[in-house]
Amino acid sequence: MEPAVIRHWIGRIAIGALLAAIVLGTQAQGRSNPPLPVQRIQAGMHLIQAEIADTAGKRNLGLMNRDSLAPNAGMLFVFEEAGVHCFWMRNTRIPLSIAFIDDDGRIVNIADMEPFDERSNHCPAQPVRFALEMSRGWFLQRGIGEGALLRAEALFGPQAGVTREAPRRP
């Protein structure tokens, strides 16, 4: 084959690959992200099944493109260090409430968030490492508010980070 013909076909293949990538990327934006590993969180007598978003990529996707949440399901956002980590509702179809939680598992504040609202920022009242998103009204309906203590053995609360030694034999 002549070089001009080869260049012509390479150009067509490159354009085809680019168009395919654009189409696939657009389709992926509308799909929900896959479920993440789950951690149980105790909120008084209520047990929450929270997906754990503990990396930048997982936190960025959050609950985007999901159509619903199970009744006691949510997503716990875990940050490496305490900060004023603000949230918005880009591509988020579900109305949510978000609780900002300190290292001891205490709720600092709760905010309600509207679907697809990219203009409002929802921020903690003080630096925190955790934020828990649940269906809007979940906390209010259960009488859980600012100051409530949540427990998640591996993450926060009285047993967080405590390693138990095996009993020693004499």
mmCIF file of C-alpha atoms in Angstrom:
data_model
loop_
_atom_site.group_PDB
_atom_site.id
_atom_site.type_symbol
_atom_site.label_atom_id
_atom_site.label_comp_id
_atom_site.label_asym_id
_atom_site.label_seq_id
_atom_site.Cartn_x
_atom_site.Cartn_y
_atom_site.Cartn_z
ATOM 1 C CA MET A 1 0.000 0.000 0.000
ATOM 2 C CA GLU A 2 1.049 3.499 -0.647
ATOM 3 C CA PRO A 3 1.833 5.832 2.274
ATOM 4 C CA ALA A 4 -1.063 8.175 1.383
ATOM 5 C CA VAL A 5 -3.560 5.290 1.557
ATOM 6 C CA ILE A 6 -2.109 4.083 4.870
ATOM 7 C CA ARG A 7 -2.367 7.592 6.351
ATOM 8 C CA HIS A 8 -5.948 7.835 5.092
ATOM 9 C CA TRP A 9 -6.961 4.592 6.845
ATOM 10 C CA ILE A 10 -5.076 5.417 10.026
ATOM 11 C CA GLY A 11 -6.896 8.752 10.137
ATOM 12 C CA ARG A 12 -10.273 7.068 9.661
ATOM 13 C CA ILE A 13 -9.503 4.483 12.364
ATOM 14 C CA ALA A 14 -8.398 7.234 14.777
ATOM 15 C CA ILE A 15 -11.584 9.238 14.133
ATOM 16 C CA GLY A 16 -13.690 6.087 14.617
ATOM 17 C CA ALA A 17 -11.931 5.283 17.896
ATOM 18 C CA LEU A 18 -12.438 8.855 19.118
ATOM 19 C CA LEU A 19 -16.147 8.792 18.280
ATOM 20 C CA ALA A 20 -16.555 5.410 20.012
ATOM 21 C CA ALA A 21 -14.832 6.762 23.140
ATOM 22 C CA ILE A 22 -17.126 9.811 23.185
ATOM 23 C CA VAL A 23 -20.274 7.683 22.796
ATOM 24 C CA LEU A 24 -19.177 5.193 25.480
ATOM 25 C CA GLY A 25 -18.198 8.000 27.844
ATOM 26 C CA THR A 26 -21.568 9.703 27.400
ATOM 27 C CA GLN A 27 -23.396 6.430 28.069
ATOM 28 C CA ALA A 28 -21.296 5.775 31.192
ATOM 29 C CA GLN A 29 -22.261 9.169 32.651
ATOM 30 C CA GLY A 30 -25.892 8.056 32.839
ATOM 31 C CA ARG A 31 -25.131 4.719 34.501
ATOM 32 C CA SER A 32 -25.076 4.290 38.233
ATOM 33 C CA ASN A 33 -21.768 3.528 39.824
ATOM 34 C CA PRO A 34 -21.295 0.013 41.235
ATOM 35 C CA PRO A 35 -22.010 -0.650 44.919
ATOM 36 C CA LEU A 36 -19.053 -0.317 47.292
ATOM 37 C CA PRO A 37 -18.069 -2.407 50.331
ATOM 38 C CA VAL A 38 -20.484 -1.940 53.224
ATOM 39 C CA GLN A 39 -19.865 -0.996 56.876
ATOM 40 C CA ARG A 40 -22.524 -1.277 59.573
ATOM 41 C CA ILE A 41 -23.137 1.915 61.526
ATOM 42 C CA GLN A 42 -25.211 1.991 64.690
ATOM 43 C CA ALA A 43 -27.369 5.107 65.146
ATOM 44 C CA GLY A 44 -29.149 4.556 68.460
ATOM 45 C CA MET A 45 -31.396 1.566 67.853
ATOM 46 C CA HIS A 46 -31.092 1.925 64.055
ATOM 47 C CA LEU A 47 -28.624 -0.060 61.967
ATOM 48 C CA ILE A 48 -27.318 1.594 58.808
ATOM 49 C CA GLN A 49 -25.725 -0.311 55.940
ATOM 50 C CA ALA A 50 -23.304 2.299 54.587
ATOM 51 C CA GLU A 51 -21.248 1.892 51.453
ATOM 52 C CA ILE A 52 -17.737 3.180 52.112
ATOM 53 C CA ALA A 53 -16.319 5.857 49.801
ATOM 54 C CA ASP A 54 -12.744 6.081 51.074
ATOM 55 C CA THR A 55 -10.753 7.141 48.012
ATOM 56 C CA ALA A 56 -10.905 10.328 45.956
ATOM 57 C CA GLY A 57 -12.414 8.432 43.010
ATOM 58 C CA LYS A 58 -15.124 6.793 45.111
ATOM 59 C CA ARG A 59 -15.915 10.060 46.894
ATOM 60 C CA ASN A 60 -16.171 11.932 43.571
ATOM 61 C CA LEU A 61 -18.737 9.428 42.233
ATOM 62 C CA GLY A 62 -20.650 9.123 45.491
ATOM 63 C CA LEU A 63 -24.315 8.346 44.862
ATOM 64 C CA MET A 64 -24.361 9.853 41.356
ATOM 65 C CA ASN A 65 -26.777 8.322 38.874
ATOM 66 C CA ARG A 66 -28.501 6.106 41.440
ATOM 67 C CA ASP A 67 -32.283 5.900 41.308
ATOM 68 C CA SER A 68 -32.927 4.841 44.894
ATOM 69 C CA LEU A 69 -31.495 3.756 48.233
ATOM 70 C CA ALA A 70 -32.691 0.869 50.387
ATOM 71 C CA PRO A 71 -34.524 2.028 53.561
ATOM 72 C CA ASN A 72 -31.492 1.951 55.916
ATOM 73 C CA ALA A 73 -28.772 2.248 53.305
ATOM 74 C CA GLY A 74 -26.443 5.161 52.717
ATOM 75 C CA MET A 75 -22.909 6.136 51.832
ATOM 76 C CA LEU A 76 -20.172 7.048 54.288
ATOM 77 C CA PHE A 77 -17.499 9.362 52.903
ATOM 78 C CA VAL A 78 -14.182 8.842 54.666
ATOM 79 C CA PHE A 79 -11.425 11.442 54.316
ATOM 80 C CA GLU A 80 -7.757 11.043 55.230
ATOM 81 C CA GLU A 81 -7.873 14.039 57.528
ATOM 82 C CA ALA A 82 -10.406 16.350 59.107
ATOM 83 C CA GLY A 83 -11.377 19.332 56.980
ATOM 84 C CA VAL A 84 -14.281 21.388 55.746
ATOM 85 C CA HIS A 85 -15.286 18.892 53.047
ATOM 86 C CA CYS A 86 -18.262 20.336 51.153
ATOM 87 C CA PHE A 87 -20.746 18.396 49.013
ATOM 88 C CA TRP A 88 -23.012 19.111 46.053
ATOM 89 C CA MET A 89 -25.553 17.066 44.112
ATOM 90 C CA ARG A 90 -24.085 16.789 40.631
ATOM 91 C CA ASN A 91 -25.808 13.963 38.710
ATOM 92 C CA THR A 92 -27.469 12.838 41.944
ATOM 93 C CA ARG A 93 -31.097 11.845 41.385
ATOM 94 C CA ILE A 94 -32.032 11.020 44.984
ATOM 95 C CA PRO A 95 -32.944 13.698 47.546
ATOM 96 C CA LEU A 96 -30.497 13.226 50.406
ATOM 97 C CA SER A 97 -29.673 14.292 53.940
ATOM 98 C CA ILE A 98 -26.023 14.437 54.889
ATOM 99 C CA ALA A 99 -24.660 14.167 58.424
ATOM 100 C CA PHE A 100 -21.162 15.485 59.068
ATOM 101 C CA ILE A 101 -19.461 13.350 61.711
ATOM 102 C CA ASP A 102 -16.408 13.972 63.910
ATOM 103 C CA ASP A 103 -13.727 11.404 64.820
ATOM 104 C CA ASP A 104 -15.711 10.289 67.875
ATOM 105 C CA GLY A 105 -18.788 9.499 65.763
ATOM 106 C CA ARG A 106 -20.732 12.543 66.932
ATOM 107 C CA ILE A 107 -22.945 14.326 64.386
ATOM 108 C CA VAL A 108 -21.752 17.918 63.981
ATOM 109 C CA ASN A 109 -24.570 19.047 61.685
ATOM 110 C CA ILE A 110 -27.042 17.715 59.114
ATOM 111 C CA ALA A 111 -28.043 19.287 55.794
ATOM 112 C CA ASP A 112 -30.785 18.388 53.309
ATOM 113 C CA MET A 113 -29.814 18.300 49.643
ATOM 114 C CA GLU A 114 -31.928 18.583 46.492
ATOM 115 C CA PRO A 115 -31.395 16.338 43.441
ATOM 116 C CA PHE A 116 -29.193 17.767 40.678
ATOM 117 C CA ASP A 117 -28.393 20.929 42.690
ATOM 118 C CA GLU A 118 -24.915 21.964 41.599
ATOM 119 C CA ARG A 119 -25.170 25.519 42.933
ATOM 120 C CA SER A 120 -25.480 24.805 46.644
ATOM 121 C CA ASN A 121 -22.562 23.639 48.739
ATOM 122 C CA HIS A 122 -23.320 21.636 51.860
ATOM 123 C CA CYS A 123 -20.480 21.930 54.359
ATOM 124 C CA PRO A 124 -19.759 20.832 57.922
ATOM 125 C CA ALA A 125 -19.947 23.378 60.728
ATOM 126 C CA GLN A 126 -16.417 22.344 61.760
ATOM 127 C CA PRO A 127 -13.662 20.181 60.248
ATOM 128 C CA VAL A 128 -14.663 16.496 60.030
ATOM 129 C CA ARG A 129 -13.330 13.255 58.523
ATOM 130 C CA PHE A 130 -16.705 11.634 57.858
ATOM 131 C CA ALA A 131 -19.962 12.451 56.079
ATOM 132 C CA LEU A 132 -22.939 10.091 55.883
ATOM 133 C CA GLU A 133 -25.513 10.475 53.098
ATOM 134 C CA MET A 134 -28.947 8.917 53.621
ATOM 135 C CA SER A 135 -32.338 9.383 51.958
ATOM 136 C CA ARG A 136 -33.642 12.867 52.710
ATOM 137 C CA GLY A 137 -35.407 12.981 56.066
ATOM 138 C CA TRP A 138 -33.901 9.711 57.350
ATOM 139 C CA PHE A 139 -32.243 11.363 60.376
ATOM 140 C CA LEU A 140 -35.212 13.626 61.184
ATOM 141 C CA GLN A 141 -37.740 10.767 60.962
ATOM 142 C CA ARG A 142 -35.736 8.802 63.542
ATOM 143 C CA GLY A 143 -35.076 11.692 65.916
ATOM 144 C CA ILE A 144 -31.345 11.660 65.154
ATOM 145 C CA GLY A 145 -29.815 15.127 65.132
ATOM 146 C CA GLU A 146 -26.812 17.261 65.932
ATOM 147 C CA GLY A 147 -24.867 15.785 68.850
ATOM 148 C CA ALA A 148 -26.111 12.202 68.314
ATOM 149 C CA LEU A 149 -23.414 9.572 68.648
ATOM 150 C CA LEU A 150 -22.944 7.001 65.889
ATOM 151 C CA ARG A 151 -20.886 3.844 66.244
ATOM 152 C CA ALA A 152 -18.871 2.049 63.605
ATOM 153 C CA GLU A 153 -16.321 -0.197 65.232
ATOM 154 C CA ALA A 154 -13.621 0.107 62.584
ATOM 155 C CA LEU A 155 -14.080 3.837 61.955
ATOM 156 C CA PHE A 156 -15.359 5.925 64.862
ATOM 157 C CA GLY A 157 -16.934 5.726 68.271
ATOM 158 C CA PRO A 158 -15.628 4.171 71.489
ATOM 159 C CA GLN A 159 -14.037 1.096 69.881
ATOM 160 C CA ALA A 160 -12.544 2.706 66.770
ATOM 161 C CA GLY A 161 -8.916 1.917 66.256
ATOM 162 C CA VAL A 162 -8.714 -0.149 69.437
ATOM 163 C CA THR A 163 -6.777 -3.319 68.953
ATOM 164 C CA ARG A 164 -7.657 -6.009 71.387
ATOM 165 C CA GLU A 165 -4.886 -8.178 72.669
ATOM 166 C CA ALA A 166 -5.466 -11.883 73.024
ATOM 167 C CA PRO A 167 -5.589 -13.023 76.649
ATOM 168 C CA ARG A 168 -2.172 -14.095 77.884
ATOM 169 C CA ARG A 169 -1.637 -17.492 79.332
ATOM 170 C CA PRO A 170 0.344 -17.794 82.525
#
